[in-house]
Amino acid sequence: MALQAIDARRLSQMLVFVAGEIARREAELNALDAAAGDGDHGITMRIGFEAIRERLGQLDPATPVDAILRESGNAFLGGTGGAIGVVMGKMLMAGGKALQGVQEIRAPEFLLLLNSWETSVSATGKVKPGDRTILDAIHGAASALTASDATKKDLDVVVDLSAAAAQEAARSTADMLCRVGRASRLGTRVLGHPDPGATSFAIMLRAMHDWITSPTALDTQL
Amino acid sequence: MALQAIDARRLSQMLVFVAGEIARREAELNALDAAAGDGDHGITMRIGFEAIRERLGQLDPATPVDAILRESGNAFLGGTGGAIGVVMGKMLMAGGKALQGVQEIRAPEFLLLLNSWETSVSATGKVKPGDRTILDAIHGAASALTASDATKKDLDVVVDLSAAAAQEAARSTADMLCRVGRASRLGTRVLGHPDPGATSFAIMLRAMHDWITSPTALDTQL
Amino acid sequence: MKKLINDPRKVAAEALEGLALAYPQYLRLVPNAQAVVRKDAPVAGKVGVLSGGGSGHEPMFAGFVGAGMADGSVAGNIFASPPPQPIVTAAKAIHGGAGVLFLYGNYSGDVLNFDMAAEMLEEEGIRTSTVRITDDVASAPPERHEERRGIAGDFFVIKVAGACAAREGSLAEVTAAAEEANRHTRSMGVALSSCIIPASGTPIFDLAEGDMEVGMGLHGEPGVERARLKSANEVAEELVRRILEDMPELANGDAAILVNGLGATPLAELFIVFRAAHAMLVRHGVTIRHSYVGNYATSLEMAGCSISLLRLNERLKPWLAAPAQTPALVQI
Amino acid sequence: MKKLINDPRKVAAEALEGLALAYPQYLRLVPNAQAVVRKDAPVAGKVGVLSGGGSGHEPMFAGFVGAGMADGSVAGNIFASPPPQPIVTAAKAIHGGAGVLFLYGNYSGDVLNFDMAAEMLEEEGIRTSTVRITDDVASAPPERHEERRGIAGDFFVIKVAGACAAREGSLAEVTAAAEEANRHTRSMGVALSSCIIPASGTPIFDLAEGDMEVGMGLHGEPGVERARLKSANEVAEELVRRILEDMPELANGDAAILVNGLGATPLAELFIVFRAAHAMLVRHGVTIRHSYVGNYATSLEMAGCSISLLRLNERLKPWLAAPAQTPALVQI
Ligand SMILES: Nc1ncnc2c1ncn2[C@@H]1O[C@H](COP(=O)(O)OP(=O)(O)O)[C@@H](O)[C@H]1O
Ligand SMILES: Nc1ncnc2c1ncn2[C@@H]1O[C@H](COP(=O)(O)OP(=O)(O)O)[C@@H](O)[C@H]1O
Ligand SMILES: [Mg+2]
Ligand SMILES: [Mg+2]
Ligand SMILES: [Mg+2]
Ligand SMILES: [Mg+2]
């Protein structure tokens, strides 16, 4: 049965599950990045999530939701490097700030989280939707929830919806020209491949949904 | 019909034909050298014979046999480099000295030539038969003629005999350990591949025979 | 993948350790920072010049740390900018009281991480300024030159900034010198084969036999054009031509040139490219005052080269000619 | 075959021209000789140090011509010794009246050509002496050490001879210095992939994915053993172990080390190898006085590296530490 609330302990477990999914998709993300960038996005994401996993292992079991997010962001930022290190790191930390004092993540908190991520990434990376970055997937996910009056739905439904929207948005970056980052001179040569950062984000949301819908099977991973 | 005497003009033409044969076998000689040396023997031989060809083109048409050999040796020595540059260059020059005043090369002069080459290469390279060098092929050719009372035979028969013996001797270097040159540390790893220099020499003699037996068809090459 | 490494994840760290062990006369490791600083850092009263970026471009950046060039360099993992914290740590290690100049190639990741480090340093009262190197002609059109990437031209900018700092320039002066060098530097490269990132183990792009990629970036970012591989003379002329188009004022002036190997191209080929570039520059009236040929900013074992040209004016000349003592450049 | 060249037959000549155009502050071309000499050659009263051999090993040999190292260098075609005449021409161009020392790797072709040149010079009244470099441990057992090949250890021998000549050593003294350096130098290499000779266009050997050739020569001559590629630490330790076995007196003494890239191996990997070699030498009580890491004696675009160790005594120390100004080594 799907979880309807993610408390601090569950949040840690979920992040560890997401880390595993990212690691599993490493080669695919590298290949996407190779098409227009420097072929390392999978490596960098894996390293970043390893840093999260390690940090989570060191935390006091009583660490609350917001602190877990802040610590995860801090670990990602400190251990990764690259564009995505700062973008993801600050994004996760912004999520912690947005959920300050929250005990459990339900549908409304999940929407809060996504909105804080969108604001953070846009500000950190100085990007807007359509610039062919991770922001496109975040924006797609957040917009889908806002449009569907998400706060009244179950958590698993909401996460599913956002994951589907993120994936669709990531896919649509394949038709976007690149304005920032390594690939910005490529012009039309970049077309046809989705943005690696956007793809990562879609993978993360889908992994969260998978975990929420069968959490116990994965309890052992931490 | 086979030639029975090589005068100065014919000698030039024959050397040009040999140059062509060596160039045609370049890749094969490189590959043999690659097995135990540095893979350049075909290149070096081609360059050396190109230097001969160029020099021959500059010579006075009245240049006698011995001078043609000396000039060829000098051109090979000056234009080539590598071990084979000195060995072949001095060898050809020694041939010129041995045939001093000779107007035509017939069977006896051909034997003289081979003997002078053997002496020269042995002295220049400080090698003996069995050391796995070009000397093995020269020694094989010279010995076959000495053993068969060559001076009484026709030139084409003698050259054929020597070419066959050189080829046999070259083949047998595949079973020899290498004492000198680039491959001397290899020990048994060199076995199974004939020595490139010895193979070159066998190719040269075979080309001479081919030319002697149908010289006119090739007159245009110079 | 055939590499002389121990652990794909430790390549950057172990390489930097090796560098520091090999050249203690010039530099030392910074504890906990994947960074090196000149052995006598911090030099009191001197502006600290801090370079850095992803690893995999050796000897760039750490190989140019020492007297007369950078005071320190922070190394990220392969092709990944270092995170902010080690940048902060290295900046502190070279801070002699006169501020720190950040010098790095203009990549999204480097910008984000160095900017964040600058904020953190500011909070601790350490003044920084930043010059982002943008020499790669292939990476944006002239009207958007400030978006261009930094490639081998980093070398000239670090050289000039290092010399200006060594002559007791203030932070503003050293920053202006670096900006001036960057403004006068153009590079253009060509790749013949891909490198392999150790941690991924696969080539990051394919180039058919007989093809080359004109304008490919230092990390295999696609360039402006994929074309049939031409002769060294034609390639060199094409690269110089594109630079001259971009910086026409180069003609009939003084210049420094760097013919840079990307990693797997034999030095003999770089000299052949240099020979052709030299001839073409002479035809355009350019007087070459300094030549550098070799592997300065590589892309692991990528095959290919780049040409960088620095147009020299009277201000830049003495800085470029100034002495330097680093692992990858000793100049008297 | 992807190469930045114009004509496979002109690689050696055009590369040398490029070198001379790039570094006129150190050297100049010799007309009609495919050779370079230091720009102020001949230096009156000084022994001339002449190095040389086949091309394809850049920067060796021509890159080490300049004050404090070789006075001149003659370049053959790729992997082929130069013929006698250009050796004679170059020797005359550096002859300052005190004789000329020939320094080259011990290969059949070089021996034959340089010996013949020496005879020709003798006829013209120019005194020469010869030291054949034999540092490659893999190329003959200790009891036949004089048959060994010369590889990257050439660098140490040229450095020492050049320094001794710069300090006004006589021909006998410079020869003795070179002999002493050669006697104290050992190298051992490993290849990971083949180079391609431009004029043949094909690899000269195959190495299966995951294999390496221990002891392979600078021209792809097979080595002592084909083995599975190991970690950088294991490879470095294996190379150092074989050198220590061959020169046990190295332990607990002073040494100089060169970790040399064969052409296509990234500098980062050479630093990782250096790091491991350093650790092993320290364990054996060796004090490293000078370290050099980079492409010094290459084999076109071969992948792999070699380690060279020079055991330093009190005579060799000042020569190795002496200044040098050449394209490939500037030492203060
Ligand atoms: N300025 C930026 N703002 C937001 N996201 C960015 C920015 N620059 C790059 N990205 C994201 O980072 C991804 C690349 O990440 P990665 O390959 O890990 O870093 P790098 O580009 O430094 O190699 C891109 O696909 C894009 O989604
Ligand atoms: N000392 C020597 N005496 C006679 N022949 C030699 C000697 N050294 C080498 N050779 C011959 O030269 C051949 C190799 O020639 P080549 O490849 O052109 O020169 P290099 O060995 O300089 O690359 C060998 O196969 C051998 O026959
Ligand atoms: Mg990337
Ligand atoms: Mg050979
Ligand atoms: Mg990257
Ligand atoms: Mg050869």
Coordinates of C-alpha atoms in Angstrom, one line a residue, chain D residues 120-263:
Chain D
M120 CA 84.8 11.0 -41.9
L121 CA 85.3 13.7 -39.3
E122 CA 88.6 12.2 -38.2
E123 CA 89.8 12.4 -41.8
E124 CA 89.0 16.1 -41.6
G125 CA 90.9 16.5 -38.4
I126 CA 87.9 16.8 -36.0
R127 CA 88.3 14.8 -32.9
T128 CA 85.2 12.9 -31.7
S129 CA 84.3 10.5 -29.0
T130 CA 81.2 8.4 -28.5
V131 CA 79.0 7.3 -25.6
R132 CA 76.2 5.0 -26.5
I133 CA 73.3 5.2 -24.1
T134 CA 72.2 1.8 -22.7
D135 CA 69.6 2.5 -20.0
D136 CA 66.9 0.1 -21.0
V137 CA 67.0 -2.7 -18.4
A138 CA 64.5 -4.8 -20.5
S139 CA 66.7 -5.0 -23.5
A140 CA 69.5 -7.2 -22.3
P141 CA 70.5 -9.1 -19.2
P142 CA 73.0 -7.4 -16.8
E143 CA 75.9 -9.5 -18.0
R144 CA 75.4 -8.0 -21.5
H145 CA 74.5 -4.5 -20.3
E146 CA 76.6 -2.9 -23.0
E147 CA 74.2 -4.3 -25.6
R148 CA 71.2 -2.6 -24.0
R149 CA 69.1 0.0 -25.9
G150 CA 68.8 3.7 -25.0
I151 CA 65.4 5.0 -24.1
A152 CA 64.3 7.9 -21.9
G153 CA 67.5 7.8 -19.8
D154 CA 69.1 9.6 -22.8
F155 CA 67.8 12.7 -21.0
F156 CA 70.0 12.3 -17.9
V157 CA 73.1 11.5 -20.0
I158 CA 72.6 14.5 -22.2
K159 CA 71.9 16.7 -19.2
V160 CA 75.1 15.6 -17.4
A161 CA 77.3 15.8 -20.5
G162 CA 75.9 19.2 -21.4
A163 CA 76.5 20.5 -17.9
C164 CA 80.1 19.2 -17.9
A165 CA 80.8 20.7 -21.3
A166 CA 79.3 24.0 -20.2
R167 CA 81.8 24.0 -17.3
E168 CA 84.7 23.8 -19.8
G169 CA 85.3 20.1 -19.4
S170 CA 87.7 18.6 -22.0
L171 CA 86.6 16.0 -24.5
A172 CA 87.9 13.3 -22.2
E173 CA 86.2 14.8 -19.2
V174 CA 82.8 15.3 -20.9
T175 CA 83.0 11.8 -22.3
A176 CA 83.8 10.4 -18.8
A177 CA 80.9 12.4 -17.4
A178 CA 78.5 11.0 -20.0
E179 CA 79.8 7.5 -19.4
E180 CA 79.3 7.9 -15.7
A181 CA 75.8 9.1 -16.1
N182 CA 75.0 6.3 -18.4
R183 CA 76.5 3.8 -16.0
H184 CA 74.2 5.1 -13.2
T185 CA 71.0 5.3 -15.3
R186 CA 68.4 2.6 -15.6
S187 CA 65.0 2.7 -17.3
M188 CA 62.1 0.3 -17.7
G189 CA 58.9 1.0 -19.6
V190 CA 55.5 -0.4 -20.3
A191 CA 53.4 0.1 -23.5
L192 CA 49.6 0.1 -23.6
S193 CA 49.0 0.6 -27.3
S194 CA 50.9 1.0 -30.5
C195 CA 52.0 4.0 -32.4
I196 CA 51.5 4.3 -36.1
I197 CA 54.5 5.2 -38.3
P198 CA 53.1 7.9 -40.7
A199 CA 54.6 6.4 -43.8
S200 CA 53.2 2.9 -43.2
G201 CA 49.9 4.0 -41.7
T202 CA 49.4 0.8 -39.7
P203 CA 50.0 0.0 -36.0
I204 CA 53.3 -1.8 -35.6
F205 CA 51.9 -4.2 -33.0
D206 CA 48.6 -5.2 -31.4
L207 CA 47.9 -5.3 -27.7
A208 CA 44.7 -6.9 -26.7
E209 CA 42.3 -4.9 -24.6
G210 CA 43.5 -5.3 -21.1
D211 CA 47.0 -6.3 -22.0
M212 CA 50.3 -4.4 -21.6
E213 CA 53.8 -5.1 -22.8
V214 CA 56.4 -4.7 -20.1
G215 CA 59.8 -3.6 -21.4
M216 CA 58.6 -2.6 -24.8
G217 CA 61.2 -0.5 -26.6
L218 CA 60.7 3.1 -27.9
H219 CA 60.0 1.8 -31.4
G220 CA 57.6 -1.0 -30.4
E221 CA 60.3 -3.6 -30.1
P222 CA 58.7 -6.4 -28.1
G223 CA 59.5 -6.4 -24.4
V224 CA 60.3 -8.9 -21.8
E225 CA 56.7 -9.9 -21.0
R226 CA 53.2 -9.4 -22.1
A227 CA 50.9 -9.3 -19.1
R228 CA 47.4 -8.2 -18.0
L229 CA 47.2 -4.5 -17.5
K230 CA 47.4 -3.8 -13.7
S231 CA 46.8 -0.8 -11.6
A232 CA 49.1 2.2 -11.8
N233 CA 50.5 1.4 -8.4
E234 CA 51.3 -2.2 -9.4
V235 CA 52.8 -1.1 -12.7
A236 CA 55.0 1.6 -11.1
E237 CA 56.2 -0.9 -8.5
E238 CA 57.0 -3.5 -11.1
L239 CA 59.0 -1.0 -13.1
V240 CA 60.9 0.3 -10.0
R241 CA 61.4 -3.2 -8.7
R242 CA 63.1 -4.3 -11.9
I243 CA 65.4 -1.2 -11.8
L244 CA 66.3 -1.8 -8.2
E245 CA 67.1 -5.4 -8.9
D246 CA 69.4 -4.3 -11.7
M247 CA 71.0 -1.5 -9.7
P248 CA 70.7 -2.5 -6.0
E249 CA 73.2 0.1 -5.0
L250 CA 70.4 2.6 -5.7
A251 CA 68.7 1.8 -2.4
N252 CA 69.5 4.3 0.4
G253 CA 71.1 6.7 -2.0
D254 CA 70.3 9.9 -3.9
A255 CA 68.5 9.7 -7.2
A256 CA 66.9 11.7 -10.0
I257 CA 63.7 10.3 -11.5
L258 CA 62.0 10.7 -14.8
V259 CA 58.5 9.4 -15.3
N260 CA 58.2 9.6 -19.1
G261 CA 55.1 9.4 -21.2
L262 CA 55.3 7.6 -24.5
G263 CA 53.0 10.0 -26.2

